[in-house]
mmCIF file of C-alpha atoms in Angstrom:
data_model
loop_
_atom_site.group_PDB
_atom_site.id
_atom_site.type_symbol
_atom_site.label_atom_id
_atom_site.label_comp_id
_atom_site.label_asym_id
_atom_site.label_seq_id
_atom_site.Cartn_x
_atom_site.Cartn_y
_atom_site.Cartn_z
ATOM 1 C CA UNK A 1 -0.175 0.384 -0.175
ATOM 2 C CA UNK A 2 1.227 3.565 -0.889
ATOM 3 C CA UNK A 3 2.540 5.117 2.423
ATOM 4 C CA UNK A 4 4.497 8.197 3.869
ATOM 5 C CA UNK A 5 6.785 6.526 5.571
ATOM 6 C CA UNK A 6 9.297 7.047 4.171
ATOM 7 C CA UNK A 7 9.269 11.127 3.580
ATOM 8 C CA UNK A 8 8.319 11.818 7.343
ATOM 9 C CA UNK A 9 11.828 9.590 8.244
ATOM 10 C CA UNK A 10 13.654 11.842 5.897
ATOM 11 C CA UNK A 11 12.747 14.462 6.994
ATOM 12 C CA UNK A 12 11.919 13.401 10.552
ATOM 13 C CA UNK A 13 14.729 11.426 11.039
ATOM 14 C CA UNK A 14 18.081 12.444 9.284
ATOM 15 C CA UNK A 15 19.478 15.547 10.720
ATOM 16 C CA UNK A 16 22.021 14.488 8.208
ATOM 17 C CA UNK A 17 19.335 15.318 4.588
ATOM 18 C CA UNK A 18 18.862 19.033 5.888
ATOM 19 C CA UNK A 19 22.937 20.149 6.286
ATOM 20 C CA UNK A 20 22.747 19.305 3.242
ATOM 21 C CA UNK A 21 20.585 20.780 1.727
ATOM 22 C CA UNK A 22 21.818 24.034 3.904
ATOM 23 C CA UNK A 23 25.475 23.190 2.518
ATOM 24 C CA UNK A 24 24.150 22.748 -1.460
ATOM 25 C CA UNK A 25 21.973 26.193 -0.711
ATOM 26 C CA UNK A 26 25.553 28.084 -0.078
ATOM 27 C CA UNK A 27 27.254 26.891 -2.334
ATOM 28 C CA UNK A 28 24.928 27.244 -5.462
ATOM 29 C CA UNK A 29 22.905 31.089 -4.553
ATOM 30 C CA UNK A 30 27.170 30.945 -3.388
ATOM 31 C CA UNK A 31 27.941 30.699 -7.020
ATOM 32 C CA UNK A 32 24.286 32.978 -8.199
ATOM 33 C CA UNK A 33 25.006 35.934 -5.864
ATOM 34 C CA UNK A 34 29.066 36.009 -8.267
ATOM 35 C CA UNK A 35 27.946 35.367 -11.454
ATOM 36 C CA UNK A 36 26.164 38.406 -10.700
ATOM 37 C CA UNK A 37 29.056 40.395 -9.337
ATOM 38 C CA UNK A 38 31.288 38.904 -12.492
ATOM 39 C CA UNK A 39 29.759 37.695 -15.748
ATOM 40 C CA UNK A 40 26.917 40.810 -15.781
ATOM 41 C CA UNK A 41 29.502 43.575 -16.466
ATOM 42 C CA UNK A 42 32.332 41.532 -18.279
ATOM 43 C CA UNK A 43 28.891 40.444 -20.399
ATOM 44 C CA UNK A 44 28.069 44.338 -20.794
ATOM 45 C CA UNK A 45 31.518 45.038 -21.971
ATOM 46 C CA UNK A 46 31.493 42.360 -24.683
ATOM 47 C CA UNK A 47 27.933 43.575 -25.357
ATOM 48 C CA UNK A 48 28.148 47.412 -26.030
ATOM 49 C CA UNK A 49 31.705 47.898 -26.319
ATOM 50 C CA UNK A 50 34.621 48.379 -28.967
ATOM 51 C CA UNK A 51 37.308 47.500 -27.384
ATOM 52 C CA UNK A 52 41.150 46.158 -29.035
ATOM 53 C CA UNK A 53 41.181 41.646 -28.327
ATOM 54 C CA UNK A 54 37.459 41.615 -27.630
ATOM 55 C CA UNK A 55 36.429 39.442 -30.909
ATOM 56 C CA UNK A 56 39.569 37.251 -29.321
ATOM 57 C CA UNK A 57 39.032 37.241 -25.596
ATOM 58 C CA UNK A 58 34.929 36.665 -26.099
ATOM 59 C CA UNK A 59 35.694 33.528 -28.682
ATOM 60 C CA UNK A 60 38.366 32.593 -25.194
ATOM 61 C CA UNK A 61 35.400 32.974 -23.061
ATOM 62 C CA UNK A 62 33.263 30.484 -25.379
ATOM 63 C CA UNK A 63 37.094 28.217 -25.875
ATOM 64 C CA UNK A 64 36.249 28.643 -22.039
ATOM 65 C CA UNK A 65 32.440 27.215 -21.629
ATOM 66 C CA UNK A 66 32.726 24.300 -24.064
ATOM 67 C CA UNK A 67 35.529 22.414 -21.548
ATOM 68 C CA UNK A 68 34.405 19.991 -19.895
ATOM 69 C CA UNK A 69 34.631 19.917 -16.423
ATOM 70 C CA UNK A 70 37.218 16.373 -16.229
ATOM 71 C CA UNK A 71 39.696 19.345 -18.573
ATOM 72 C CA UNK A 72 39.261 22.005 -16.041
ATOM 73 C CA UNK A 73 40.239 20.181 -13.113
ATOM 74 C CA UNK A 74 43.329 19.431 -12.477
ATOM 75 C CA UNK A 75 44.192 23.609 -12.586
ATOM 76 C CA UNK A 76 41.306 24.109 -10.768
ATOM 77 C CA UNK A 77 43.065 21.949 -7.648
ATOM 78 C CA UNK A 78 45.745 23.329 -8.022
ATOM 79 C CA UNK A 79 44.676 27.150 -7.473
ATOM 80 C CA UNK A 80 42.111 26.482 -5.009
ATOM 81 C CA UNK A 81 45.326 24.159 -3.013
ATOM 82 C CA UNK A 82 47.183 27.250 -3.642
ATOM 83 C CA UNK A 83 44.528 29.133 -1.597
ATOM 84 C CA UNK A 84 44.152 27.216 0.903
ATOM 85 C CA UNK A 85 40.218 26.977 -0.403
ATOM 86 C CA UNK A 86 40.320 23.516 -0.841
ATOM 87 C CA UNK A 87 37.147 21.399 1.135
ATOM 88 C CA UNK A 88 35.824 24.125 1.979
ATOM 89 C CA UNK A 89 32.895 26.181 0.594
ATOM 90 C CA UNK A 90 34.718 28.869 -1.498
ATOM 91 C CA UNK A 91 36.430 24.694 -2.747
ATOM 92 C CA UNK A 92 32.479 25.188 -4.780
ATOM 93 C CA UNK A 93 31.859 27.955 -5.106
ATOM 94 C CA UNK A 94 34.743 29.718 -6.414
ATOM 95 C CA UNK A 95 35.627 27.801 -9.348
ATOM 96 C CA UNK A 96 31.835 28.501 -10.713
ATOM 97 C CA UNK A 97 32.128 32.309 -9.371
ATOM 98 C CA UNK A 98 34.330 32.099 -12.815
ATOM 99 C CA UNK A 99 32.106 30.850 -14.946
ATOM 100 C CA UNK A 100 31.925 31.632 -18.684
ATOM 101 C CA UNK A 101 28.285 30.370 -19.683
ATOM 102 C CA UNK A 102 25.905 33.413 -18.026
ATOM 103 C CA UNK A 103 28.843 35.730 -19.895
ATOM 104 C CA UNK A 104 27.875 33.898 -23.185
ATOM 105 C CA UNK A 105 23.925 33.906 -22.718
ATOM 106 C CA UNK A 106 23.979 38.265 -20.667
ATOM 107 C CA UNK A 107 26.054 39.282 -23.797
ATOM 108 C CA UNK A 108 23.628 38.352 -26.356
ATOM 109 C CA UNK A 109 20.313 39.840 -24.896
ATOM 110 C CA UNK A 110 22.704 43.648 -24.392
ATOM 111 C CA UNK A 111 23.437 43.147 -27.810
ATOM 112 C CA UNK A 112 19.979 43.511 -28.446
ATOM 113 C CA UNK A 113 19.371 46.329 -26.878
ATOM 114 C CA UNK A 114 18.411 49.165 -29.409
ATOM 115 C CA UNK A 115 21.539 50.992 -29.670
ATOM 116 C CA UNK A 116 18.943 54.542 -30.455
ATOM 117 C CA UNK A 117 18.552 54.336 -26.843
ATOM 118 C CA UNK A 118 21.247 54.328 -25.890
ATOM 119 C CA UNK A 119 22.250 57.673 -28.236
ATOM 120 C CA UNK A 120 19.232 58.927 -26.950
ATOM 121 C CA UNK A 121 20.810 59.003 -23.122
ATOM 122 C CA UNK A 122 24.071 60.153 -23.859
ATOM 123 C CA UNK A 123 22.099 63.243 -25.619
ATOM 124 C CA UNK A 124 20.855 63.512 -22.602
ATOM 125 C CA UNK A 125 24.310 63.700 -20.397
ATOM 126 C CA UNK A 126 23.488 59.975 -18.386
ATOM 127 C CA UNK A 127 27.203 58.755 -17.958
ATOM 128 C CA UNK A 128 28.690 54.841 -18.592
ATOM 129 C CA UNK A 129 27.114 53.693 -15.394
ATOM 130 C CA UNK A 130 23.493 55.538 -15.623
ATOM 131 C CA UNK A 131 23.327 53.999 -18.770
ATOM 132 C CA UNK A 132 24.874 50.629 -18.164
ATOM 133 C CA UNK A 133 22.018 51.475 -14.497
ATOM 134 C CA UNK A 134 19.423 52.329 -15.861
ATOM 135 C CA UNK A 135 18.794 50.785 -18.846
ATOM 136 C CA UNK A 136 21.454 47.985 -19.610
ATOM 137 C CA UNK A 137 19.938 46.207 -16.686
ATOM 138 C CA UNK A 138 16.186 46.852 -17.026
ATOM 139 C CA UNK A 139 16.827 45.734 -20.238
ATOM 140 C CA UNK A 140 18.902 42.485 -20.037
ATOM 141 C CA UNK A 141 16.940 41.307 -17.493
ATOM 142 C CA UNK A 142 16.022 38.470 -19.122
ATOM 143 C CA UNK A 143 19.071 37.099 -20.283
ATOM 144 C CA UNK A 144 19.879 37.655 -16.604
ATOM 145 C CA UNK A 145 17.852 36.092 -15.174
ATOM 146 C CA UNK A 146 17.224 33.285 -17.777
ATOM 147 C CA UNK A 147 21.640 32.704 -16.961
ATOM 148 C CA UNK A 148 20.666 32.475 -13.343
ATOM 149 C CA UNK A 149 18.090 30.321 -14.306
ATOM 150 C CA UNK A 150 20.210 28.124 -16.101
ATOM 151 C CA UNK A 151 22.772 28.420 -13.382
ATOM 152 C CA UNK A 152 20.689 26.650 -10.609
ATOM 153 C CA UNK A 153 19.458 23.708 -12.731
ATOM 154 C CA UNK A 154 23.470 23.678 -13.116
ATOM 155 C CA UNK A 155 25.266 23.999 -9.854
ATOM 156 C CA UNK A 156 21.578 22.382 -7.289
ATOM 157 C CA UNK A 157 23.074 18.550 -9.955
ATOM 158 C CA UNK A 158 26.413 19.309 -9.871
ATOM 159 C CA UNK A 159 28.347 16.167 -8.408
ATOM 160 C CA UNK A 160 31.541 16.664 -9.984
ATOM 161 C CA UNK A 161 32.703 18.947 -8.158
ATOM 162 C CA UNK A 162 32.207 18.408 -4.843
ATOM 163 C CA UNK A 163 33.577 15.081 -5.292
ATOM 164 C CA UNK A 164 36.735 16.015 -6.287
ATOM 165 C CA UNK A 165 37.117 19.469 -4.295
ATOM 166 C CA UNK A 166 35.674 18.256 -1.110
ATOM 167 C CA UNK A 167 36.538 15.775 2.011
ATOM 168 C CA UNK A 168 34.447 16.774 4.721
ATOM 169 C CA UNK A 169 31.195 15.125 4.927
ATOM 170 C CA UNK A 170 30.167 18.021 6.963
ATOM 171 C CA UNK A 171 30.439 19.577 3.885
ATOM 172 C CA UNK A 172 28.997 17.662 1.303
ATOM 173 C CA UNK A 173 25.322 18.899 -1.284
ATOM 174 C CA UNK A 174 22.755 16.847 -1.036
ATOM 175 C CA UNK A 175 23.346 15.742 -4.582
ATOM 176 C CA UNK A 176 25.468 13.790 -3.107
ATOM 177 C CA UNK A 177 23.019 12.443 -1.016
ATOM 178 C CA UNK A 178 21.680 9.560 -2.338
ATOM 179 C CA UNK A 179 24.974 7.336 -3.264
ATOM 180 C CA UNK A 180 25.005 7.577 -0.113
ATOM 181 C CA UNK A 181 21.856 5.675 0.468
ATOM 182 C CA UNK A 182 22.518 1.679 1.144
ATOM 183 C CA UNK A 183 20.553 -0.569 -1.098
ATOM 184 C CA UNK A 184 18.137 -1.322 1.524
ATOM 185 C CA UNK A 185 16.626 1.704 1.621
ATOM 186 C CA UNK A 186 15.644 2.169 -1.454
ATOM 187 C CA UNK A 187 12.320 3.541 -0.071
ATOM 188 C CA UNK A 188 14.251 6.485 1.033
ATOM 189 C CA UNK A 189 16.571 6.926 -2.014
ATOM 190 C CA UNK A 190 13.541 7.641 -3.840
ATOM 191 C CA UNK A 191 11.955 10.280 -1.222
ATOM 192 C CA UNK A 192 14.990 11.742 -1.562
ATOM 193 C CA UNK A 193 15.437 12.019 -4.821
ATOM 194 C CA UNK A 194 12.001 13.900 -4.788
ATOM 195 C CA UNK A 195 12.160 16.220 -2.149
ATOM 196 C CA UNK A 196 15.741 16.650 -4.567
ATOM 197 C CA UNK A 197 14.100 17.576 -6.686
ATOM 198 C CA UNK A 198 11.625 19.885 -5.337
ATOM 199 C CA UNK A 199 13.396 23.376 -5.852
ATOM 200 C CA UNK A 200 14.432 22.678 -8.935
ATOM 201 C CA UNK A 201 10.983 21.787 -10.545
ATOM 202 C CA UNK A 202 10.219 24.939 -8.913
ATOM 203 C CA UNK A 203 12.395 27.638 -10.906
ATOM 204 C CA UNK A 204 12.074 25.496 -13.490
ATOM 205 C CA UNK A 205 8.772 26.609 -13.258
ATOM 206 C CA UNK A 206 8.213 30.015 -12.372
ATOM 207 C CA UNK A 207 11.351 30.705 -14.609
ATOM 208 C CA UNK A 208 10.185 28.350 -17.957
ATOM 209 C CA UNK A 209 10.104 31.677 -20.669
ATOM 210 C CA UNK A 210 13.283 32.866 -19.337
ATOM 211 C CA UNK A 211 14.988 29.874 -19.485
ATOM 212 C CA UNK A 212 12.948 29.650 -22.779
ATOM 213 C CA UNK A 213 14.262 33.197 -23.883
ATOM 214 C CA UNK A 214 17.612 32.671 -23.051
ATOM 215 C CA UNK A 215 17.727 28.736 -25.099
ATOM 216 C CA UNK A 216 16.603 30.926 -27.935
ATOM 217 C CA UNK A 217 19.775 33.617 -27.771
ATOM 218 C CA UNK A 218 22.848 30.765 -27.422
ATOM 219 C CA UNK A 219 21.117 28.814 -30.282
ATOM 220 C CA UNK A 220 21.263 32.859 -32.478
#
């Protein structure tokens, strides 16, 4: 017969589940906040300014974007170890902050802003920072949100990064909870999978329109 026993055991008798859930929240939202600080200005620069080496640098961004984690894992490990960030939440957050994919998505949206808006603002006496804050951010918001949604869906379920950079079980994210479930706990494993899926499903449903816009922009 259907029963909620596995869910009750997981929610009331598994404190480790809440620790890993909180770890996922800290790591994922830390990455997304850092991406906003780094990727938005970088994407605005690529999308609105002409400077020497711009095309070559953007090409480098795209090359780094398509590289799998296995290619950059050793270099990331060496840098994190040099900065004494190994086996801390920063070991997961820092590499994610400098991801190139959000820059690629946001650049597409910033480039689509009509140049006439920028020129009109300059005629009215607006400076570069004012144009960025009052025109760039509002009109580029769909691109920013689509990049953040895609980032959340990716980092919420990441497995390789925490396995490579974390050793302390107290720092492990929720995505590594299921591999630790013993074979005799199939019910608990299913309950954990469903609960872990809920945040990603909610973010997907709420931001579906922005997600579609991001996919279209990336395809173009």
